[in-house]
Short mmCIF file of C-alpha atoms and ligand atoms in Angstrom, two decimals:
data_model
loop_
_atom_site.label_atom_id
_atom_site.label_comp_id
_atom_site.label_asym_id
_atom_site.label_seq_id
_atom_site.Cartn_x
_atom_site.Cartn_y
_atom_site.Cartn_z
CA MET A 1 12.40 8.37 -27.48
CA LEU A 2 9.88 5.73 -26.40
CA HIS A 3 7.51 6.18 -23.44
CA PRO A 4 8.84 9.46 -22.01
CA PHE A 5 7.29 10.88 -18.85
CA PRO A 6 6.74 14.60 -18.25
CA SER A 7 9.39 16.45 -16.28
CA GLY A 8 8.62 16.39 -12.58
CA PHE A 9 7.15 12.88 -12.72
CA GLN A 10 7.89 11.37 -9.30
CA TRP A 11 10.02 8.24 -9.47
CA GLY A 12 10.28 6.49 -6.15
CA VAL A 13 10.37 3.28 -4.20
CA ALA A 14 8.29 2.16 -1.22
CA THR A 15 8.76 0.18 2.00
CA ALA A 16 6.89 -0.28 5.29
CA ALA A 17 8.10 -0.20 8.89
CA TYR A 18 7.21 -3.68 10.14
CA GLN A 19 8.54 -5.27 6.97
CA ILE A 20 12.06 -3.81 7.16
CA GLU A 21 12.84 -2.14 10.48
CA GLY A 22 13.52 -4.96 12.94
CA ALA A 23 14.69 -3.51 16.30
CA ALA A 24 11.55 -4.88 17.91
CA ALA A 25 12.98 -4.51 21.42
CA SER A 26 13.20 -0.72 21.14
CA ARG A 27 9.49 -0.23 20.45
CA GLY A 28 6.16 -1.37 21.85
CA PRO A 29 4.76 -4.65 20.52
CA SER A 30 2.45 -4.58 17.53
CA VAL A 31 -0.27 -7.01 16.51
CA TRP A 32 2.11 -8.36 13.88
CA ASP A 33 4.57 -9.43 16.61
CA THR A 34 1.84 -11.36 18.37
CA PHE A 35 0.41 -12.81 15.19
CA SER A 36 3.75 -13.90 13.74
CA GLN A 37 4.78 -15.46 17.06
CA THR A 38 1.65 -17.62 17.01
CA PRO A 39 2.59 -20.98 15.50
CA GLY A 40 1.11 -21.63 12.09
CA ARG A 41 0.21 -18.04 11.23
CA VAL A 42 3.28 -17.09 9.17
CA LEU A 43 5.17 -19.32 6.76
CA ASN A 44 8.24 -20.93 8.36
CA GLY A 45 7.45 -19.18 11.65
CA ASP A 46 9.10 -15.98 10.40
CA THR A 47 8.62 -12.76 12.38
CA GLY A 48 9.57 -9.12 11.88
CA ALA A 49 11.82 -9.05 14.95
CA ILE A 50 14.95 -8.48 12.84
CA ALA A 51 13.63 -8.15 9.28
CA CYS A 52 16.15 -6.12 7.23
CA ASP A 53 17.69 -4.65 10.39
CA HIS A 54 16.94 -1.29 8.82
CA VAL A 55 16.94 0.66 12.08
CA ALA A 56 20.62 -0.17 12.47
CA ARG A 57 21.45 0.03 8.77
CA PHE A 58 19.32 2.89 7.50
CA ARG A 59 22.29 5.07 6.54
CA GLU A 60 23.68 2.46 4.15
CA ASP A 61 20.17 1.78 2.85
CA ILE A 62 19.55 5.45 2.11
CA ALA A 63 22.95 5.71 0.43
CA LEU A 64 21.86 2.86 -1.85
CA LEU A 65 18.56 4.65 -2.47
CA ALA A 66 20.52 7.70 -3.57
CA GLU A 67 22.56 5.50 -5.89
CA LEU A 68 19.33 4.25 -7.44
CA GLY A 69 18.68 7.87 -8.33
CA VAL A 70 15.12 8.23 -7.02
CA ARG A 71 14.10 11.56 -5.54
CA HIS A 72 11.11 10.14 -3.70
CA TYR A 73 10.78 7.56 -0.96
CA ARG A 74 7.62 6.22 0.62
CA PHE A 75 8.06 4.58 4.02
CA SER A 76 5.86 4.10 7.05
CA LEU A 77 6.17 4.97 10.71
CA SER A 78 5.67 2.34 13.37
CA TRP A 79 2.92 3.61 15.68
CA PRO A 80 4.17 1.47 18.61
CA ARG A 81 7.72 2.75 18.07
CA ILE A 82 6.42 6.26 18.68
CA LEU A 83 3.71 5.44 21.24
CA PRO A 84 4.59 2.05 22.78
CA GLU A 85 1.19 1.84 24.51
CA GLY A 86 -0.62 3.19 21.45
CA ARG A 87 -1.45 6.41 23.32
CA GLY A 88 -0.03 8.50 26.13
CA HIS A 89 3.70 8.05 26.71
CA VAL A 90 5.89 9.11 23.74
CA ASN A 91 9.09 7.16 23.06
CA ALA A 92 11.62 9.92 22.35
CA GLN A 93 14.11 7.40 21.01
CA GLY A 94 11.56 6.18 18.47
CA LEU A 95 10.85 9.69 17.23
CA GLY A 96 14.60 10.25 17.20
CA PHE A 97 15.06 7.40 14.75
CA TYR A 98 12.57 8.96 12.35
CA ASP A 99 14.29 12.35 12.80
CA GLU A 100 17.54 10.84 11.63
CA LEU A 101 15.89 8.94 8.79
CA VAL A 102 14.14 12.05 7.48
CA ASP A 103 17.22 14.22 7.85
CA THR A 104 19.34 11.66 6.01
CA LEU A 105 16.84 11.51 3.15
CA LEU A 106 16.65 15.28 2.90
CA GLY A 107 20.44 15.41 2.91
CA TYR A 108 20.41 13.39 -0.31
CA GLY A 109 17.63 15.50 -1.83
CA ILE A 110 15.10 12.69 -1.44
CA THR A 111 11.55 13.77 -0.55
CA PRO A 112 9.79 11.60 2.03
CA LEU A 113 6.21 10.44 1.54
CA VAL A 114 5.24 9.20 4.98
CA THR A 115 2.61 6.54 5.60
CA LEU A 116 1.26 6.92 9.10
CA PHE A 117 -0.13 3.41 9.36
CA HIS A 118 0.92 0.31 7.48
CA TRP A 119 -0.85 -2.43 9.51
CA ASP A 120 1.32 -2.62 12.66
CA SER A 121 -1.29 -1.59 15.24
CA PRO A 122 -0.08 -1.27 18.82
CA GLN A 123 -0.78 -4.53 20.63
CA ALA A 124 -1.73 -2.46 23.70
CA LEU A 125 -4.79 -1.12 21.86
CA GLU A 126 -5.72 -4.58 20.69
CA ASP A 127 -5.60 -5.67 24.33
CA ALA A 128 -7.45 -2.60 25.56
CA TYR A 129 -10.44 -2.62 23.23
CA GLY A 130 -9.87 -4.88 20.21
CA SER A 131 -8.20 -2.17 18.09
CA TRP A 132 -10.18 -1.68 14.85
CA ARG A 133 -13.32 -3.24 16.37
CA SER A 134 -13.74 -0.05 18.40
CA ARG A 135 -14.39 3.54 17.31
CA GLN A 136 -11.85 4.54 19.92
CA MET A 137 -9.12 3.34 17.54
CA ALA A 138 -9.95 6.17 15.13
CA HIS A 139 -9.57 8.75 17.89
CA ASP A 140 -6.33 7.25 19.16
CA PHE A 141 -5.00 7.21 15.61
CA ALA A 142 -5.76 10.92 15.22
CA ASP A 143 -3.94 11.67 18.49
CA TYR A 144 -0.93 9.69 17.28
CA VAL A 145 -1.00 11.63 14.01
CA THR A 146 -0.94 14.89 15.96
CA VAL A 147 2.15 13.77 17.92
CA VAL A 148 3.90 12.84 14.68
CA VAL A 149 3.09 15.92 12.65
CA GLN A 150 3.99 18.26 15.48
CA HIS A 151 7.40 16.63 15.54
CA LEU A 152 8.22 15.87 11.88
CA GLY A 153 5.92 18.34 10.14
CA ASP A 154 8.62 20.98 9.82
CA ARG A 155 10.48 18.64 7.42
CA VAL A 156 7.80 16.31 6.07
CA ASN A 157 4.89 17.69 4.07
CA ARG A 158 3.63 14.65 2.19
CA TRP A 159 1.51 12.33 4.28
CA THR A 160 -0.68 9.37 3.72
CA THR A 161 -2.99 8.21 6.49
CA LEU A 162 -3.63 4.45 6.12
CA ASN A 163 -2.33 1.78 3.79
CA GLU A 164 -4.89 -0.57 2.20
CA ILE A 165 -7.84 -0.55 4.59
CA TRP A 166 -9.17 -3.76 3.05
CA CYS A 167 -6.07 -5.76 4.05
CA PHE A 168 -5.81 -4.98 7.74
CA THR A 169 -9.58 -5.13 8.30
CA HIS A 170 -11.18 -7.62 5.89
CA ASN A 171 -8.07 -9.81 5.96
CA GLY A 172 -7.38 -9.23 9.66
CA TYR A 173 -10.83 -10.27 10.96
CA GLY A 174 -12.42 -13.48 9.70
CA VAL A 175 -16.01 -14.69 9.91
CA GLY A 176 -15.85 -18.10 11.59
CA GLN A 177 -12.25 -18.73 10.62
CA VAL A 178 -8.79 -17.36 11.31
CA PRO A 179 -7.95 -14.74 8.67
CA GLU A 180 -4.60 -14.41 6.89
CA MET A 181 -3.43 -11.28 8.64
CA ALA A 182 -3.02 -9.73 12.08
CA PRO A 183 -4.67 -9.38 14.47
CA GLY A 184 -6.18 -12.62 13.17
CA THR A 185 -9.44 -12.21 15.06
CA VAL A 186 -12.36 -14.55 14.45
CA VAL A 187 -15.75 -12.82 14.48
CA ASN A 188 -19.31 -14.09 14.02
CA ARG A 189 -20.73 -11.86 11.31
CA ALA A 190 -19.67 -9.97 8.20
CA LYS A 191 -21.13 -6.87 9.86
CA GLU A 192 -18.36 -6.97 12.44
CA VAL A 193 -15.73 -7.02 9.70
CA TRP A 194 -17.37 -4.12 7.86
CA GLN A 195 -17.45 -2.30 11.19
CA THR A 196 -13.64 -2.54 11.40
CA SER A 197 -13.18 -1.05 7.93
CA HIS A 198 -15.71 1.65 8.79
CA HIS A 199 -13.65 2.56 11.85
CA ALA A 200 -10.54 2.63 9.68
CA LEU A 201 -12.27 5.04 7.30
CA LEU A 202 -13.12 7.17 10.28
CA ALA A 203 -9.49 7.06 11.36
CA HIS A 204 -8.53 8.26 7.89
CA GLY A 205 -10.96 11.19 8.13
CA LEU A 206 -9.92 12.20 11.64
CA GLY A 207 -6.29 11.68 10.65
CA CYS A 208 -6.63 14.10 7.72
CA GLN A 209 -8.13 16.68 10.05
CA ALA A 210 -5.36 16.16 12.60
CA LEU A 211 -2.67 16.52 9.91
CA ARG A 212 -4.07 19.77 8.60
CA ALA A 213 -4.65 21.18 12.07
CA ALA A 214 -1.17 20.41 13.39
CA SER A 215 1.09 20.78 10.34
CA PRO A 216 3.38 23.79 10.68
CA GLN A 217 3.45 24.14 6.86
CA PRO A 218 1.05 23.46 3.99
CA CYS A 219 0.99 19.73 3.43
CA GLN A 220 -0.31 17.14 0.97
CA VAL A 221 -2.67 14.58 2.43
CA SER A 222 -3.61 11.29 0.82
CA LEU A 223 -5.13 7.86 1.39
CA VAL A 224 -3.47 4.76 -0.05
CA ASP A 225 -5.82 2.08 -1.30
CA ASN A 226 -5.57 -1.13 -3.27
CA TYR A 227 -9.01 -0.95 -4.86
CA ILE A 228 -9.49 -3.49 -7.63
CA ALA A 229 -9.36 -2.21 -11.18
CA THR A 230 -11.96 -3.67 -13.50
CA VAL A 231 -10.31 -3.94 -16.90
CA PRO A 232 -12.56 -4.08 -19.95
CA LEU A 233 -11.76 -7.15 -22.00
CA THR A 234 -11.73 -4.96 -25.12
CA ASP A 235 -11.75 -1.20 -25.64
CA THR A 236 -15.30 -1.31 -27.07
CA PRO A 237 -17.88 1.04 -25.52
CA ALA A 238 -19.90 -1.96 -24.32
CA ASP A 239 -17.01 -3.56 -22.44
CA ILE A 240 -15.89 -0.21 -21.05
CA ALA A 241 -19.41 0.44 -19.72
CA ALA A 242 -19.38 -3.06 -18.23
CA ALA A 243 -16.07 -2.42 -16.47
CA GLN A 244 -17.43 0.86 -15.11
CA ALA A 245 -20.59 -0.81 -13.82
CA ALA A 246 -18.59 -3.58 -12.16
CA PHE A 247 -16.16 -1.21 -10.45
CA ALA A 248 -18.36 -0.69 -7.36
CA THR A 249 -18.93 -4.38 -6.86
CA VAL A 250 -15.50 -6.00 -6.79
CA GLY A 251 -13.43 -6.51 -3.63
CA THR A 252 -14.24 -3.83 -1.07
CA ASN A 253 -14.27 -0.99 -3.63
CA GLY A 254 -17.85 0.04 -2.84
CA GLY A 255 -17.16 0.25 0.89
CA VAL A 256 -13.70 1.85 0.98
CA ILE A 257 -12.74 3.94 -2.01
CA PHE A 258 -16.35 4.99 -2.65
CA PRO A 259 -17.01 6.53 0.79
CA ALA A 260 -13.50 8.02 0.95
CA LEU A 261 -13.79 9.76 -2.43
CA THR A 262 -17.53 10.30 -2.91
CA GLY A 263 -18.88 10.50 0.64
CA THR A 264 -21.23 7.51 0.34
CA TYR A 265 -20.94 3.75 0.37
CA SER A 266 -21.94 2.39 -3.02
CA PRO A 267 -25.74 1.79 -3.00
CA ILE A 268 -25.20 -1.53 -4.77
CA LEU A 269 -22.91 -2.68 -1.98
CA LEU A 270 -25.34 -1.53 0.73
CA GLU A 271 -28.13 -3.46 -0.92
CA ARG A 272 -25.96 -6.54 -1.06
CA LEU A 273 -24.86 -6.18 2.57
CA GLY A 274 -28.36 -5.65 3.94
CA PRO A 275 -28.25 -6.52 7.66
CA GLU A 276 -24.46 -6.88 7.49
CA THR A 277 -24.06 -3.14 6.82
CA PRO A 278 -21.90 -1.53 9.53
CA ASP A 279 -23.37 0.98 11.98
CA ILE A 280 -22.74 4.43 10.54
CA GLN A 281 -23.26 7.42 12.83
CA PRO A 282 -24.79 10.63 11.44
CA ASP A 283 -21.61 12.64 10.84
CA ASP A 284 -19.34 9.75 9.91
CA LEU A 285 -19.54 10.05 6.15
CA ALA A 286 -18.79 13.76 6.25
CA THR A 287 -15.76 13.05 8.45
CA ILE A 288 -14.59 10.27 6.15
CA HIS A 289 -15.03 12.34 2.99
CA GLN A 290 -12.15 14.76 3.62
CA PRO A 291 -10.68 16.75 0.76
CA LEU A 292 -7.55 14.96 -0.45
CA ASP A 293 -4.52 16.38 -2.23
CA CYS A 294 -3.95 13.11 -3.96
CA LEU A 295 -4.82 9.43 -3.94
CA GLY A 296 -2.28 6.66 -3.56
CA TYR A 297 -3.06 3.61 -5.67
CA ASN A 298 -1.33 0.31 -4.91
CA VAL A 299 -1.64 -1.85 -7.98
CA TYR A 300 -0.49 -5.41 -8.50
CA SER A 301 -3.36 -7.06 -10.27
CA GLY A 302 -6.90 -6.53 -11.55
CA VAL A 303 -9.86 -8.36 -13.07
CA TYR A 304 -11.18 -8.57 -16.61
CA VAL A 305 -14.80 -7.67 -17.27
CA ARG A 306 -16.97 -7.88 -20.36
CA ALA A 307 -20.50 -6.96 -21.31
CA ALA A 308 -22.99 -9.79 -20.85
CA GLU A 309 -26.65 -10.42 -21.41
CA ASN A 310 -27.59 -10.93 -17.79
CA PRO A 311 -29.55 -8.67 -15.41
CA GLN A 312 -26.45 -6.74 -14.31
CA GLY A 313 -25.14 -6.38 -17.86
CA TYR A 314 -21.58 -7.57 -17.22
CA GLU A 315 -19.53 -10.49 -16.06
CA VAL A 316 -16.23 -10.63 -14.18
CA LEU A 317 -14.13 -13.25 -15.91
CA PRO A 318 -12.35 -16.05 -14.03
CA PHE A 319 -8.63 -16.47 -14.64
CA PRO A 320 -7.56 -19.62 -16.45
CA GLN A 321 -5.53 -22.15 -14.49
CA ASP A 322 -2.17 -21.27 -16.04
CA TYR A 323 -2.57 -17.49 -16.13
CA PRO A 324 0.80 -15.89 -15.14
CA ARG A 325 1.03 -15.06 -11.44
CA LEU A 326 4.75 -14.95 -10.72
CA HIS A 327 5.56 -15.98 -7.15
CA MET A 328 2.36 -15.03 -5.34
CA PRO A 329 -1.03 -16.75 -5.51
CA TRP A 330 -2.98 -13.49 -5.95
CA LEU A 331 -0.60 -11.75 -8.31
CA TYR A 332 -2.30 -12.25 -11.68
CA VAL A 333 -0.33 -10.16 -14.13
CA VAL A 334 -2.76 -7.56 -15.51
CA PRO A 335 -0.69 -4.57 -16.61
CA ASP A 336 -3.74 -2.67 -17.92
CA SER A 337 -5.08 -2.55 -14.37
CA LEU A 338 -2.76 0.38 -13.70
CA TYR A 339 -4.19 2.44 -16.56
CA TRP A 340 -7.80 1.48 -15.80
CA GLY A 341 -7.40 1.97 -12.07
CA VAL A 342 -6.31 5.55 -12.71
CA ARG A 343 -9.02 6.12 -15.30
CA HIS A 344 -11.83 4.79 -13.07
CA ILE A 345 -11.07 7.41 -10.44
CA SER A 346 -11.33 10.21 -12.99
CA ASP A 347 -14.21 8.84 -15.07
CA THR A 348 -16.17 6.29 -13.06
CA LEU A 349 -15.97 8.03 -9.67
CA ASN A 350 -16.06 11.36 -11.44
CA ARG A 351 -13.01 12.71 -9.66
CA PRO A 352 -10.86 14.01 -12.56
CA ASP A 353 -9.69 16.72 -10.16
CA LEU A 354 -7.86 14.22 -7.95
CA PRO A 355 -4.17 13.61 -8.72
CA ILE A 356 -2.99 10.02 -8.32
CA LEU A 357 0.29 8.44 -7.33
CA ILE A 358 1.07 4.80 -7.88
CA THR A 359 2.22 4.21 -4.31
CA GLU A 360 3.07 0.52 -4.86
CA ASN A 361 3.65 -1.73 -7.84
CA GLY A 362 5.91 -4.73 -8.09
CA CYS A 363 6.04 -8.50 -7.91
CA ALA A 364 7.58 -11.46 -6.11
CA THR A 365 9.96 -13.65 -8.06
CA GLN A 366 12.09 -16.67 -7.16
CA ASP A 367 15.42 -14.91 -7.17
CA THR A 368 18.61 -16.93 -7.03
CA LEU A 369 22.23 -15.87 -7.05
CA THR A 370 24.23 -16.81 -10.13
CA PRO A 371 27.75 -18.19 -9.58
CA GLN A 372 28.95 -14.65 -10.32
CA GLY A 373 26.77 -13.35 -7.49
CA GLU A 374 24.16 -11.61 -9.63
CA ILE A 375 20.36 -11.81 -9.49
CA LEU A 376 19.00 -11.78 -13.01
CA ASP A 377 15.33 -11.14 -12.26
CA LEU A 378 14.25 -10.81 -15.85
CA ASP A 379 10.70 -11.81 -14.90
CA ARG A 380 10.47 -8.79 -12.59
CA ILE A 381 11.78 -6.48 -15.30
CA ALA A 382 9.22 -7.83 -17.78
CA TYR A 383 6.45 -7.28 -15.24
CA LEU A 384 7.53 -3.75 -14.31
CA ARG A 385 8.06 -2.69 -17.89
CA GLN A 386 4.50 -3.58 -18.84
CA TYR A 387 2.96 -1.80 -15.84
CA LEU A 388 5.08 1.29 -16.49
CA GLN A 389 3.93 1.33 -20.10
CA SER A 390 0.40 1.29 -18.73
CA ALA A 391 1.31 4.26 -16.51
CA HIS A 392 2.68 6.01 -19.55
CA ARG A 393 -0.60 5.50 -21.39
CA ALA A 394 -2.51 7.10 -18.51
CA VAL A 395 -0.22 10.13 -18.48
CA GLN A 396 -0.28 10.45 -22.26
CA GLU A 397 -4.06 10.47 -22.31
CA GLY A 398 -4.08 13.31 -19.80
CA TYR A 399 -5.05 11.47 -16.61
CA PRO A 400 -3.51 13.16 -13.55
CA LEU A 401 -0.93 10.50 -12.66
CA LEU A 402 1.94 12.25 -10.90
CA GLY A 403 4.34 9.50 -9.95
CA TYR A 404 5.27 5.89 -9.42
CA TYR A 405 6.71 4.20 -6.32
CA LEU A 406 8.01 0.71 -6.91
CA TRP A 407 7.36 -1.97 -4.29
CA SER A 408 9.85 -2.63 -3.01
CA PHE A 409 13.27 -1.16 -2.47
CA LEU A 410 14.39 -4.18 -0.43
CA ASP A 411 13.30 -7.78 -0.07
CA ASN A 412 11.38 -7.82 3.20
CA PHE A 413 8.96 -9.55 5.57
CA GLU A 414 6.03 -10.32 3.28
CA TRP A 415 3.36 -10.72 6.00
CA ALA A 416 1.88 -14.25 6.11
CA TYR A 417 4.55 -15.38 3.62
CA GLY A 418 7.44 -14.23 5.80
CA TYR A 419 10.81 -14.01 4.05
CA ASP A 420 9.88 -16.66 1.55
CA ARG A 421 8.58 -14.13 -1.00
CA ARG A 422 10.94 -11.52 -2.39
CA PHE A 423 9.46 -8.28 -3.73
CA GLY A 424 12.66 -6.20 -3.70
CA ILE A 425 14.76 -4.76 -6.48
CA THR A 426 17.53 -5.22 -3.92
CA TYR A 427 18.21 -8.74 -2.70
CA VAL A 428 18.64 -9.15 1.04
CA ASP A 429 20.75 -12.07 2.26
CA TYR A 430 19.07 -12.32 5.66
CA ALA A 431 21.88 -14.34 7.24
CA SER A 432 24.51 -11.66 6.60
CA GLN A 433 22.12 -8.72 5.99
CA LYS A 434 24.07 -8.02 2.84
CA ARG A 435 22.21 -6.00 0.16
CA ILE A 436 22.73 -7.03 -3.48
CA PRO A 437 21.07 -4.87 -6.15
CA LYS A 438 19.25 -7.11 -8.64
CA ALA A 439 19.20 -6.64 -12.42
CA SER A 440 15.85 -4.87 -11.94
CA PHE A 441 17.58 -2.29 -9.71
CA TYR A 442 19.86 -1.24 -12.57
CA TRP A 443 17.01 -1.43 -15.07
CA TYR A 444 14.85 0.85 -12.89
CA GLN A 445 17.80 3.19 -12.41
CA GLY A 446 17.77 3.59 -16.20
CA CYS A 447 14.06 4.52 -16.17
CA VAL A 448 14.64 7.07 -13.42
CA VAL A 449 17.68 8.66 -15.06
CA GLU A 450 16.10 8.80 -18.52
CA ASN A 451 12.59 9.65 -17.25
CA ARG A 452 11.00 7.02 -19.47
CA VAL A 453 10.30 3.31 -19.66
CA VAL A 454 13.51 1.70 -20.87
C1 FCB B 501 0.71 -4.75 -0.41
C2 FCB B 501 1.23 -4.21 0.90
C3 FCB B 501 2.73 -4.27 1.02
C4 FCB B 501 3.31 -5.51 0.40
C5 FCB B 501 2.77 -5.75 -0.98
C6 FCB B 501 3.33 -6.96 -1.65
O1 FCB B 501 -0.60 -5.20 -0.25
O2 FCB B 501 0.82 -2.89 1.08
O3 FCB B 501 3.05 -4.12 2.38
O4 FCB B 501 3.16 -6.57 1.24
O5 FCB B 501 1.38 -5.86 -0.93
#
């Protein structure tokens, strides 16, 4: 049997609240409502007001999830659905929706992995103090976490604090120009942007503490990050050393995953930032560096690195013009990034003790219905198969990779790209809200049932 996974490997799928829920009228507004309603921010003027209408259709959706055969489901809670003002008044109806969702999942034997924040900050906190620009956001997040875990913690014991700090901070606040994501705030200096991600790290730390303090049962706590994997061009010791050296320097790795997992910002990053370094108060790094039960790694792409005769000893290679990207400008297909992303945590950050889950992996393709009504997304299957083989390599070599959650269960609101980009293994016909499982759905079902890459 080719590419088998160990028994107990977690096969799952992932979604996020703003991208699928709809039912905007029954919650408080989020920054993504405001941003998407601003002309020019989102492709075709799309908003998440209706999305996949999941709040109304969750029972059918979960039945389809059960048909897929996965025993694990990662979804996020909408903070403004639970606390419409971001703090204070609790919306009982909002919590009630999540009660029903969780109970329905458990009824099918599906274990929830709950993301507490997937970018949809309450607009009220943006209005009150500029959300992530203020330290207050971290404290309000922790209070929200306490409300949630007191309510759902009897049935949910797998939690992740924040999804992809880089995206909602470094892509949500732009120096001198409007950034791609909500809240879409223009700031004057890079320091202000790094301050927002520092506050998000603080929110993660305080959130972990709140979870552990309020959970009525032992629980697993994680952070989900989309750090960039540096992939050695060849498996030679020189290129591997180059990839390890480059790991701290690409994207926001040195300022997000480093402090979260090692307790310090990467010194190389701090040197580079100089006066743009965020203000860090004395106890912040200790708060941020909470013990974690596992790390969630969202992987779509990566960069190639090789050894070079320059002062730093490596170079990050540019992608050629025609390198495969599928239907997203940033989605360079680098299957080895999954393996190397896992390995860098164990070896480069020296955290072999930390179990890892792939909390997102997938791609956007230009799906069309055949005259028979099928979606033959062979490109998605080819993509997924290669990344899963990379996951298999990590497991086989003994790295602590515990599971894989495919992004995404449904086509959904893909942020600045609206409904134009389809990441689902289930097609959503937005006009009728009909769900049509794609070829990749049935292919993935085979992987789940056989516990291997088919
Ligand atoms: C990730 C996000 C997720 C989705 C995928 C395509 O960065 O976490 O919500 O948009 O990209």
